[in-house]
Amino acid sequence: MSEKGLLIVLSGPSGVGKGTVRKAIFKNGVDFEYSISMTSRNKRSGEIEGVDYFFKTREEFEELIEQGELLEYAKYVDNYYGTPVRHVRDTMDRGKDIFLEIEVQGAEQVKNKIPEALFIFLAPPSILDLECRLKGRGTESDEVIKERIAKARKEIQMMYLYDYVVENNEVDLAVERIKAIIQSEHLKRERVEMKYRRALLELEEEEI
Ligand code: 5GP
C-alpha cells in the first residue's frame, strides 16, 4: 500500500498575497496538485472555468454544501468559496500531495477536521505594511477600509493554528521557503519510519 499524500494548507490574512504566491509555486511545475476551489463570485476577465475556479451559482453552491461535497467553505465579501472534498480525498489516496490556498475561516475548518495536515501561514512583513496595502487598494470609503483593517488584525491572531509562518517580503523567497517546508515535512521521522516499519514487517513475514 502506498503512503498517503500530504494535505498542505496555505492561508493568511486577506491582502497578504496568497494568490500571487500560490501561482508562483505552480508556475514551474511541482510534484503536488492544486485543489481548484469552487466559488459563487463572478468570473473575472482572463479567468478560466476549471483552472482558476469552478464557478457556481449561489444556489448550486448551497446545494453542494448540503450534500456534504465540501471539505470547508466560507463566505468572503458576500460570495461563497469552498474546497471540493472528493478531489482532495482521491489525490491523497493516490499518494500525491494536495495544496489548498484558502482564507483563514476555511483553514480553521480544515484544522478541526484534519489536524495532521500541514498548515502554512503567509504573513505580511509587518502589520503596518498590510494596512498600507489594504488602504492603497482602491476607492473604498474610510469605513470599509477600517473594517478591513480590523478583520486583518483578527486574521493575524489566527496564526497560532499553523505549523509554519512565512513572511511575504518577496514572492520568490516565500515560494522557496514554502517548497522547503513541504520537503522537510516528507522527511519527518514519523512519516519515514512508517515505510521502514512496513518493509521490516514484510521481511520478517518472508523469513517465517
Ligand atoms: P479571490 O476572489 O480574490 O479569487 O479570492 C478571495 C479569497 O478567497 C482569497 O483569500 C482566497 O485565498 C480565498 N479562497 C479561494 N478559494 C477558497 C476556498 O476554497 N475556500 C476558502 N475558504 N477560501 C478560498
PDB file of C-alpha atoms and ligand atoms in Angstrom:
ATOM      1  CA  MET A   1       0.000   0.000   0.000  1.00  0.00           C
ATOM      2  CA  SER A   2       1.437   3.388  -0.950  1.00  0.00           C
ATOM      3  CA  GLU A   3       1.796   6.134   1.605  1.00  0.00           C
ATOM      4  CA  LYS A   4      -0.995   8.721   1.724  1.00  0.00           C
ATOM      5  CA  GLY A   5      -0.300  12.136   0.236  1.00  0.00           C
ATOM      6  CA  LEU A   6       0.027  15.241   2.366  1.00  0.00           C
ATOM      7  CA  LEU A   7      -2.651  17.866   2.683  1.00  0.00           C
ATOM      8  CA  ILE A   8      -0.966  21.275   2.511  1.00  0.00           C
ATOM      9  CA  VAL A   9      -2.896  24.393   3.504  1.00  0.00           C
ATOM     10  CA  LEU A  10      -1.616  27.872   2.644  1.00  0.00           C
ATOM     11  CA  SER A  11      -3.587  30.638   4.268  1.00  0.00           C
ATOM     12  CA  GLY A  12      -3.146  34.072   5.786  1.00  0.00           C
ATOM     13  CA  PRO A  13      -4.848  37.441   6.100  1.00  0.00           C
ATOM     14  CA  SER A  14      -6.582  38.983   3.130  1.00  0.00           C
ATOM     15  CA  GLY A  15      -4.335  41.295   1.169  1.00  0.00           C
ATOM     16  CA  VAL A  16      -1.154  39.393   2.034  1.00  0.00           C
ATOM     17  CA  GLY A  17      -0.666  37.994  -1.493  1.00  0.00           C
ATOM     18  CA  LYS A  18      -1.697  34.322  -1.135  1.00  0.00           C
ATOM     19  CA  GLY A  19      -2.921  34.090  -4.727  1.00  0.00           C
ATOM     20  CA  THR A  20       0.278  35.548  -6.158  1.00  0.00           C
ATOM     21  CA  VAL A  21       2.478  33.222  -4.101  1.00  0.00           C
ATOM     22  CA  ARG A  22       0.356  30.171  -4.993  1.00  0.00           C
ATOM     23  CA  LYS A  23       0.534  30.964  -8.725  1.00  0.00           C
ATOM     24  CA  ALA A  24       4.317  31.381  -8.462  1.00  0.00           C
ATOM     25  CA  ILE A  25       4.610  27.999  -6.702  1.00  0.00           C
ATOM     26  CA  PHE A  26       2.808  26.204  -9.534  1.00  0.00           C
ATOM     27  CA  LYS A  27       4.388  28.181 -12.378  1.00  0.00           C
ATOM     28  CA  ASN A  28       7.409  25.937 -12.810  1.00  0.00           C
ATOM     29  CA  GLY A  29       5.756  22.619 -12.087  1.00  0.00           C
ATOM     30  CA  VAL A  30       5.790  20.849  -8.739  1.00  0.00           C
ATOM     31  CA  ASP A  31       5.038  17.290  -7.725  1.00  0.00           C
ATOM     32  CA  PHE A  32       1.892  18.176  -5.818  1.00  0.00           C
ATOM     33  CA  GLU A  33      -1.537  19.060  -7.107  1.00  0.00           C
ATOM     34  CA  TYR A  34      -3.557  22.222  -6.653  1.00  0.00           C
ATOM     35  CA  SER A  35      -7.069  21.887  -5.308  1.00  0.00           C
ATOM     36  CA  ILE A  36      -9.228  24.060  -7.551  1.00  0.00           C
ATOM     37  CA  SER A  37     -11.829  25.794  -5.412  1.00  0.00           C
ATOM     38  CA  MET A  38     -15.467  26.437  -6.099  1.00  0.00           C
ATOM     39  CA  THR A  39     -16.850  29.941  -5.862  1.00  0.00           C
ATOM     40  CA  SER A  40     -20.112  31.772  -6.346  1.00  0.00           C
ATOM     41  CA  ARG A  41     -18.361  35.000  -7.337  1.00  0.00           C
ATOM     42  CA  ASN A  42     -18.378  36.211 -10.931  1.00  0.00           C
ATOM     43  CA  LYS A  43     -15.601  35.165 -13.260  1.00  0.00           C
ATOM     44  CA  ARG A  44     -13.011  37.910 -13.692  1.00  0.00           C
ATOM     45  CA  SER A  45     -11.619  38.640 -17.137  1.00  0.00           C
ATOM     46  CA  GLY A  46      -8.917  36.123 -18.048  1.00  0.00           C
ATOM     47  CA  GLU A  47     -10.121  33.514 -15.560  1.00  0.00           C
ATOM     48  CA  ILE A  48     -10.871  30.020 -16.868  1.00  0.00           C
ATOM     49  CA  GLU A  49     -13.527  27.619 -15.592  1.00  0.00           C
ATOM     50  CA  GLY A  50     -11.855  24.548 -14.089  1.00  0.00           C
ATOM     51  CA  VAL A  51      -8.434  26.223 -13.964  1.00  0.00           C
ATOM     52  CA  ASP A  52      -8.870  29.221 -11.675  1.00  0.00           C
ATOM     53  CA  TYR A  53     -12.129  28.104 -10.066  1.00  0.00           C
ATOM     54  CA  PHE A  54     -15.235  26.055 -10.663  1.00  0.00           C
ATOM     55  CA  PHE A  55     -17.790  28.835 -10.965  1.00  0.00           C
ATOM     56  CA  LYS A  56     -21.182  28.056  -9.433  1.00  0.00           C
ATOM     57  CA  THR A  57     -24.381  29.963  -8.782  1.00  0.00           C
ATOM     58  CA  ARG A  58     -25.228  30.708  -5.177  1.00  0.00           C
ATOM     59  CA  GLU A  59     -27.988  28.055  -5.314  1.00  0.00           C
ATOM     60  CA  GLU A  60     -25.664  25.412  -6.768  1.00  0.00           C
ATOM     61  CA  PHE A  61     -23.118  26.204  -4.085  1.00  0.00           C
ATOM     62  CA  GLU A  62     -25.671  25.888  -1.280  1.00  0.00           C
ATOM     63  CA  GLU A  63     -26.748  22.526  -2.680  1.00  0.00           C
ATOM     64  CA  LEU A  64     -23.130  21.312  -2.654  1.00  0.00           C
ATOM     65  CA  ILE A  65     -22.833  22.377   0.992  1.00  0.00           C
ATOM     66  CA  GLU A  66     -25.967  20.409   1.858  1.00  0.00           C
ATOM     67  CA  GLN A  67     -24.730  17.334   0.006  1.00  0.00           C
ATOM     68  CA  GLY A  68     -21.504  17.386   2.026  1.00  0.00           C
ATOM     69  CA  GLU A  69     -19.375  17.873  -1.094  1.00  0.00           C
ATOM     70  CA  LEU A  70     -17.098  20.478   0.513  1.00  0.00           C
ATOM     71  CA  LEU A  71     -14.186  19.898   2.847  1.00  0.00           C
ATOM     72  CA  GLU A  72     -14.558  23.515   4.010  1.00  0.00           C
ATOM     73  CA  TYR A  73     -16.246  26.669   2.825  1.00  0.00           C
ATOM     74  CA  ALA A  74     -16.541  30.299   3.799  1.00  0.00           C
ATOM     75  CA  LYS A  75     -18.398  33.397   2.830  1.00  0.00           C
ATOM     76  CA  TYR A  76     -15.956  36.071   1.796  1.00  0.00           C
ATOM     77  CA  VAL A  77     -17.065  39.517   0.597  1.00  0.00           C
ATOM     78  CA  ASP A  78     -20.601  38.160   0.157  1.00  0.00           C
ATOM     79  CA  ASN A  79     -19.570  35.207  -2.004  1.00  0.00           C
ATOM     80  CA  TYR A  80     -19.039  31.559  -1.227  1.00  0.00           C
ATOM     81  CA  TYR A  81     -15.654  29.865  -1.613  1.00  0.00           C
ATOM     82  CA  GLY A  82     -15.034  26.198  -0.869  1.00  0.00           C
ATOM     83  CA  THR A  83     -12.868  23.134  -1.410  1.00  0.00           C
ATOM     84  CA  PRO A  84     -14.391  20.117  -3.218  1.00  0.00           C
ATOM     85  CA  VAL A  85     -13.727  17.220  -0.850  1.00  0.00           C
ATOM     86  CA  ARG A  86     -13.622  14.418  -3.397  1.00  0.00           C
ATOM     87  CA  HIS A  87     -10.571  15.630  -5.305  1.00  0.00           C
ATOM     88  CA  VAL A  88      -8.700  16.163  -2.052  1.00  0.00           C
ATOM     89  CA  ARG A  89      -9.523  12.669  -0.802  1.00  0.00           C
ATOM     90  CA  ASP A  90      -8.755  10.934  -4.139  1.00  0.00           C
ATOM     91  CA  THR A  91      -5.442  12.735  -4.576  1.00  0.00           C
ATOM     92  CA  MET A  92      -4.267  11.843  -1.073  1.00  0.00           C
ATOM     93  CA  ASP A  93      -5.365   8.229  -1.555  1.00  0.00           C
ATOM     94  CA  ARG A  94      -3.236   8.070  -4.732  1.00  0.00           C
ATOM     95  CA  GLY A  95      -0.260   9.028  -2.569  1.00  0.00           C
ATOM     96  CA  LYS A  96       0.007  12.544  -4.042  1.00  0.00           C
ATOM     97  CA  ASP A  97       0.167  15.755  -2.047  1.00  0.00           C
ATOM     98  CA  ILE A  98      -2.610  18.271  -2.487  1.00  0.00           C
ATOM     99  CA  PHE A  99      -2.277  22.026  -1.968  1.00  0.00           C
ATOM    100  CA  LEU A 100      -5.072  24.341  -0.792  1.00  0.00           C
ATOM    101  CA  GLU A 101      -4.865  28.135  -0.921  1.00  0.00           C
ATOM    102  CA  ILE A 102      -7.763  29.402   1.154  1.00  0.00           C
ATOM    103  CA  GLU A 103      -8.746  32.178   3.556  1.00  0.00           C
ATOM    104  CA  VAL A 104      -8.448  31.759   7.329  1.00  0.00           C
ATOM    105  CA  GLN A 105     -12.012  30.686   8.255  1.00  0.00           C
ATOM    106  CA  GLY A 106     -11.724  27.767   5.820  1.00  0.00           C
ATOM    107  CA  ALA A 107      -8.272  26.872   7.133  1.00  0.00           C
ATOM    108  CA  GLU A 108      -9.708  26.709  10.657  1.00  0.00           C
ATOM    109  CA  GLN A 109     -12.350  24.214   9.486  1.00  0.00           C
ATOM    110  CA  VAL A 110      -9.669  22.039   7.865  1.00  0.00           C
ATOM    111  CA  LYS A 111      -7.628  22.204  11.081  1.00  0.00           C
ATOM    112  CA  ASN A 112     -10.642  20.863  13.007  1.00  0.00           C
ATOM    113  CA  LYS A 113     -11.286  18.049  10.529  1.00  0.00           C
ATOM    114  CA  ILE A 114      -7.733  17.071   9.567  1.00  0.00           C
ATOM    115  CA  PRO A 115      -5.348  18.311  12.280  1.00  0.00           C
ATOM    116  CA  GLU A 116      -2.421  16.321  10.840  1.00  0.00           C
ATOM    117  CA  ALA A 117      -2.412  18.423   7.643  1.00  0.00           C
ATOM    118  CA  LEU A 118       0.464  20.857   7.075  1.00  0.00           C
ATOM    119  CA  PHE A 119      -0.596  24.427   7.856  1.00  0.00           C
ATOM    120  CA  ILE A 120       1.452  27.317   6.482  1.00  0.00           C
ATOM    121  CA  PHE A 121       0.592  30.908   7.356  1.00  0.00           C
ATOM    122  CA  LEU A 122       1.598  33.573   4.870  1.00  0.00           C
ATOM    123  CA  ALA A 123       2.252  36.688   6.923  1.00  0.00           C
ATOM    124  CA  PRO A 124       2.800  40.301   5.914  1.00  0.00           C
ATOM    125  CA  PRO A 125       6.308  41.707   6.535  1.00  0.00           C
ATOM    126  CA  SER A 126       4.597  43.909   9.134  1.00  0.00           C
ATOM    127  CA  ILE A 127       1.078  44.785  10.212  1.00  0.00           C
ATOM    128  CA  LEU A 128       1.661  48.349   9.017  1.00  0.00           C
ATOM    129  CA  ASP A 129       2.663  47.055   5.598  1.00  0.00           C
ATOM    130  CA  LEU A 130      -0.568  45.056   5.306  1.00  0.00           C
ATOM    131  CA  GLU A 131      -2.639  48.022   6.418  1.00  0.00           C
ATOM    132  CA  CYS A 132      -0.942  50.201   3.794  1.00  0.00           C
ATOM    133  CA  ARG A 133      -1.786  47.635   1.130  1.00  0.00           C
ATOM    134  CA  LEU A 134      -5.407  47.416   2.243  1.00  0.00           C
ATOM    135  CA  LYS A 135      -5.648  51.214   2.187  1.00  0.00           C
ATOM    136  CA  GLY A 136      -3.945  51.501  -1.152  1.00  0.00           C
ATOM    137  CA  ARG A 137      -6.170  49.006  -2.914  1.00  0.00           C
ATOM    138  CA  GLY A 138      -8.644  51.445  -4.340  1.00  0.00           C
ATOM    139  CA  THR A 139     -11.562  53.677  -3.884  1.00  0.00           C
ATOM    140  CA  GLU A 140     -13.299  52.275  -0.782  1.00  0.00           C
ATOM    141  CA  SER A 141     -14.695  54.515   1.927  1.00  0.00           C
ATOM    142  CA  ASP A 142     -12.834  55.076   5.202  1.00  0.00           C
ATOM    143  CA  GLU A 143     -15.444  52.888   6.893  1.00  0.00           C
ATOM    144  CA  VAL A 144     -14.755  49.900   4.604  1.00  0.00           C
ATOM    145  CA  ILE A 145     -11.010  50.343   4.996  1.00  0.00           C
ATOM    146  CA  LYS A 146     -11.378  50.431   8.789  1.00  0.00           C
ATOM    147  CA  GLU A 147     -13.418  47.205   8.705  1.00  0.00           C
ATOM    148  CA  ARG A 148     -10.809  45.505   6.513  1.00  0.00           C
ATOM    149  CA  ILE A 149      -8.010  46.525   8.839  1.00  0.00           C
ATOM    150  CA  ALA A 150      -9.903  45.245  11.893  1.00  0.00           C
ATOM    151  CA  LYS A 151     -10.537  41.957  10.058  1.00  0.00           C
ATOM    152  CA  ALA A 152      -6.877  41.625   9.030  1.00  0.00           C
ATOM    153  CA  ARG A 153      -5.782  42.133  12.653  1.00  0.00           C
ATOM    154  CA  LYS A 154      -8.120  39.338  13.780  1.00  0.00           C
ATOM    155  CA  GLU A 155      -6.836  37.101  10.982  1.00  0.00           C
ATOM    156  CA  ILE A 156      -3.240  37.639  12.092  1.00  0.00           C
ATOM    157  CA  GLN A 157      -4.234  36.456  15.561  1.00  0.00           C
ATOM    158  CA  MET A 158      -5.202  33.102  13.992  1.00  0.00           C
ATOM    159  CA  MET A 159      -1.521  32.359  13.383  1.00  0.00           C
ATOM    160  CA  TYR A 160      -1.462  30.047  16.426  1.00  0.00           C
ATOM    161  CA  LEU A 161      -3.309  27.360  14.434  1.00  0.00           C
ATOM    162  CA  TYR A 162      -0.425  26.963  11.982  1.00  0.00           C
ATOM    163  CA  ASP A 163       2.772  24.915  11.880  1.00  0.00           C
ATOM    164  CA  TYR A 164       4.909  27.402   9.948  1.00  0.00           C
ATOM    165  CA  VAL A 165       4.896  31.119   9.211  1.00  0.00           C
ATOM    166  CA  VAL A 166       6.378  32.508   6.009  1.00  0.00           C
ATOM    167  CA  GLU A 167       6.713  36.253   5.664  1.00  0.00           C
ATOM    168  CA  ASN A 168       5.856  37.514   2.230  1.00  0.00           C
ATOM    169  CA  ASN A 169       8.657  40.043   1.822  1.00  0.00           C
ATOM    170  CA  GLU A 170       9.479  38.822  -1.636  1.00  0.00           C
ATOM    171  CA  VAL A 171       7.468  36.326  -3.685  1.00  0.00           C
ATOM    172  CA  ASP A 172      10.415  34.196  -4.893  1.00  0.00           C
ATOM    173  CA  LEU A 173      11.767  33.852  -1.379  1.00  0.00           C
ATOM    174  CA  ALA A 174       8.347  32.916   0.037  1.00  0.00           C
ATOM    175  CA  VAL A 175       7.959  30.267  -2.714  1.00  0.00           C
ATOM    176  CA  GLU A 176      11.384  28.815  -1.934  1.00  0.00           C
ATOM    177  CA  ARG A 177      10.565  28.633   1.774  1.00  0.00           C
ATOM    178  CA  ILE A 178       7.181  27.003   1.235  1.00  0.00           C
ATOM    179  CA  LYS A 179       8.743  24.346  -1.018  1.00  0.00           C
ATOM    180  CA  ALA A 180      11.425  23.706   1.598  1.00  0.00           C
ATOM    181  CA  ILE A 181       8.775  23.278   4.318  1.00  0.00           C
ATOM    182  CA  ILE A 182       6.916  20.716   2.189  1.00  0.00           C
ATOM    183  CA  GLN A 183      10.143  18.807   1.534  1.00  0.00           C
ATOM    184  CA  SER A 184      11.024  18.718   5.227  1.00  0.00           C
ATOM    185  CA  GLU A 185       7.532  17.532   6.111  1.00  0.00           C
ATOM    186  CA  HIS A 186       8.157  14.462   3.950  1.00  0.00           C
ATOM    187  CA  LEU A 187      11.373  13.777   5.848  1.00  0.00           C
ATOM    188  CA  LYS A 188       9.741  13.812   9.270  1.00  0.00           C
ATOM    189  CA  ARG A 189      10.696  10.768  11.225  1.00  0.00           C
ATOM    190  CA  GLU A 190       7.055   9.725  11.759  1.00  0.00           C
ATOM    191  CA  ARG A 191       6.432   9.569   8.013  1.00  0.00           C
ATOM    192  CA  VAL A 192       9.695   7.888   7.008  1.00  0.00           C
ATOM    193  CA  GLU A 193       9.652   5.437   9.901  1.00  0.00           C
ATOM    194  CA  MET A 194       6.303   4.037   8.762  1.00  0.00           C
ATOM    195  CA  LYS A 195       7.827   2.981   5.424  1.00  0.00           C
ATOM    196  CA  TYR A 196      10.729   1.198   7.137  1.00  0.00           C
ATOM    197  CA  ARG A 197       8.467  -0.485   9.658  1.00  0.00           C
ATOM    198  CA  ARG A 198       6.363  -1.898   6.834  1.00  0.00           C
ATOM    199  CA  ALA A 199       9.465  -3.124   4.980  1.00  0.00           C
ATOM    200  CA  LEU A 200      10.802  -4.795   8.137  1.00  0.00           C
ATOM    201  CA  LEU A 201       7.468  -6.486   8.703  1.00  0.00           C
ATOM    202  CA  GLU A 202       7.404  -7.822   5.146  1.00  0.00           C
ATOM    203  CA  LEU A 203      10.951  -9.171   5.508  1.00  0.00           C
ATOM    204  CA  GLU A 204      10.044 -10.898   8.757  1.00  0.00           C
ATOM    205  CA  GLU A 205       6.966 -12.486   7.166  1.00  0.00           C
ATOM    206  CA  GLU A 206       9.067 -13.783   4.258  1.00  0.00           C
ATOM    207  CA  GLU A 207      11.553 -15.316   6.644  1.00  0.00           C
ATOM    208  CA  ILE A 208       8.939 -17.279   8.600  1.00  0.00           C
TER     209      ILE A 208
HETATM  210  P1  5GP B   1     -10.438  35.846  -4.958  1.00  0.00           P
HETATM  211  O1  5GP B   1     -11.888  36.253  -5.093  1.00  0.00           O
HETATM  212  O2  5GP B   1      -9.534  37.060  -4.903  1.00  0.00           O
HETATM  213  O3  5GP B   1     -10.031  34.857  -6.013  1.00  0.00           O
HETATM  214  O4  5GP B   1     -10.270  35.102  -3.558  1.00  0.00           O
HETATM  215  C1  5GP B   1     -10.709  35.699  -2.380  1.00  0.00           C
HETATM  216  C2  5GP B   1     -10.240  34.909  -1.178  1.00  0.00           C
HETATM  217  O5  5GP B   1     -10.835  33.606  -1.167  1.00  0.00           O
HETATM  218  C3  5GP B   1      -8.727  34.663  -1.121  1.00  0.00           C
HETATM  219  O6  5GP B   1      -8.301  34.993   0.202  1.00  0.00           O
HETATM  220  C4  5GP B   1      -8.575  33.175  -1.364  1.00  0.00           C
HETATM  221  O7  5GP B   1      -7.476  32.635  -0.644  1.00  0.00           O
HETATM  222  C5  5GP B   1      -9.875  32.651  -0.782  1.00  0.00           C
HETATM  223  N1  5GP B   1     -10.264  31.338  -1.316  1.00  0.00           N
HETATM  224  C6  5GP B   1     -10.094  30.846  -2.559  1.00  0.00           C
HETATM  225  N2  5GP B   1     -10.570  29.604  -2.641  1.00  0.00           N
HETATM  226  C7  5GP B   1     -11.054  29.278  -1.408  1.00  0.00           C
HETATM  227  C8  5GP B   1     -11.665  28.106  -0.846  1.00  0.00           C
HETATM  228  O8  5GP B   1     -11.864  27.078  -1.486  1.00  0.00           O
HETATM  229  N3  5GP B   1     -12.029  28.176   0.455  1.00  0.00           N
HETATM  230  C9  5GP B   1     -11.839  29.267   1.223  1.00  0.00           C
HETATM  231  N4  5GP B   1     -12.218  29.206   2.497  1.00  0.00           N
HETATM  232  N5  5GP B   1     -11.257  30.387   0.733  1.00  0.00           N
HETATM  233  C10 5GP B   1     -10.874  30.399  -0.571  1.00  0.00           C
END
